Each structure stands twice: as C-alpha cells, then as structure tokens.
C-alpha cells in the first residue's frame, strides 16, 4: 500500500480572495493593509473598510474627524470630493505596494 505523501492529494483549502481597495480599486498587499473607520472611533463609529495605507493616510490628511463623521461617512461620499478624485486618479497608476509620505492639506493647516 503506497504512503499518502506519494499520492496526489487534492487540497480542500482555497486562499481567500485578495482585498481590493474601494477607493483606488487596486489589490491591497498584506503589508499595506489598513482598516479605516468610516465614522471615526472617537465619534462612535464601528464599521471599517480595508484600504491601502497611502489611501487611508490621504483621507486623514484631507479631512478632520468631524468632517468624516458629518460629510464623508461612506466611500461613495469620499469619492465625490474633488481632492480625493485627484488623488485616486494619481495613485491608480502606481503599483499595489507603492507608498509615499502624505502631507497634511493646506486647508487643514488653518
């Protein structure tokens, strides 16, 4: 009787589908995975969304927590903002593992 290790064994395991960033539409590598609270935790938010680290940082550089809670509690609302649209158009052209430092918006420095 042959041993199991010599037989072809069909695996039952299927890898989970890769996470796709809802902001830019690129696949999120494990090392660039951040969970964004659509409504900030400090304001009672619980629901999260998996994003690229660079996309997540851009959101927080652009908006205050009060703005995120009141005006941008969904991905669709974020995508409607012109500054986020410009960022997404730029970052879509980058490879999935791309990361660059994020600067705070001039609007937020006031």
XYZ file of N, CA and C in Angstrom, residues 16-22 24 26-37 47-57 95-99:
108
model
N -8.210 32.911 0.507
C -9.261 33.932 0.437
C -8.978 34.896 -0.710
N -10.015 35.474 -1.272
C -9.784 36.417 -2.364
C -9.017 37.633 -1.835
N -8.198 38.245 -2.669
C -7.420 39.393 -2.187
C -8.336 40.583 -1.887
N -7.922 41.388 -0.906
C -8.666 42.609 -0.602
C -8.428 43.622 -1.711
N -9.480 44.306 -2.106
C -9.380 45.349 -3.118
C -9.766 46.663 -2.450
N -8.936 47.670 -2.617
C -9.185 48.978 -2.028
C -10.390 49.615 -2.727
N -11.442 49.955 -1.973
C -12.620 50.544 -2.597
C -12.383 51.974 -3.083
N -9.252 53.206 -4.535
C -8.482 53.258 -5.787
C -8.682 52.036 -6.676
N -7.253 49.078 -6.479
C -6.091 48.198 -6.610
C -6.120 47.135 -5.519
N -5.428 46.012 -5.761
C -5.319 44.951 -4.759
C -4.447 45.462 -3.608
N -4.852 45.149 -2.377
C -4.143 45.619 -1.186
C -3.199 44.523 -0.695
N -1.858 44.741 -0.799
C -0.929 43.756 -0.247
C -1.012 43.744 1.283
N -0.673 42.630 1.896
C -0.788 42.479 3.350
C -0.016 43.553 4.104
N 1.163 43.938 3.608
C 1.971 44.926 4.323
C 1.456 46.361 4.160
N 0.521 46.577 3.244
C -0.048 47.912 3.028
C -1.508 47.998 3.467
N -1.968 47.021 4.242
C -3.381 46.924 4.625
C -3.673 47.752 5.873
N -4.617 48.686 5.750
C -5.095 49.479 6.887
C -6.609 49.376 6.933
N -7.162 49.407 8.134
C -8.620 49.426 8.272
C -9.051 50.825 8.664
N -9.913 51.396 7.848
C -10.400 52.761 8.056
C -11.789 52.707 8.670
N -11.976 53.406 9.790
C -13.312 53.539 10.373
C -14.037 54.609 9.574
N -17.990 50.528 11.976
C -17.801 49.885 10.677
C -16.458 50.292 10.072
N -15.718 49.288 9.570
C -14.413 49.558 8.962
C -14.395 49.119 7.509
N -13.410 49.625 6.795
C -13.208 49.304 5.389
C -11.711 49.114 5.178
N -11.303 48.058 4.473
C -9.889 47.811 4.201
C -9.447 48.740 3.070
N -8.363 49.476 3.327
C -7.796 50.406 2.349
C -6.284 50.229 2.276
N -5.673 50.760 1.199
C -4.218 50.877 1.151
C -3.801 51.869 2.228
N -2.632 51.684 2.763
C -2.126 52.617 3.765
C -2.058 54.043 3.211
N -1.606 54.204 1.973
C -1.485 55.540 1.386
C -2.865 56.186 1.198
N -3.870 55.409 0.837
C -5.236 55.936 0.675
C -5.795 56.352 2.030
N -5.562 55.522 3.044
C -6.038 55.811 4.386
C -5.397 57.096 4.922
N -4.103 57.232 4.740
C -3.408 58.430 5.218
C -3.895 59.677 4.491
N 1.941 50.934 -8.599
C 1.806 49.502 -8.283
C 1.140 49.315 -6.914
N 0.558 48.138 -6.654
C -0.172 47.913 -5.401
C 0.632 48.165 -4.129
N 1.919 47.894 -4.122
C 2.735 48.070 -2.923
C 3.308 49.470 -2.764
N 2.949 50.401 -3.625
C 3.500 51.757 -3.595
C 3.101 52.486 -2.315
N 4.072 53.185 -1.717
C 3.771 54.034 -0.574
C 4.673 55.253 -0.637
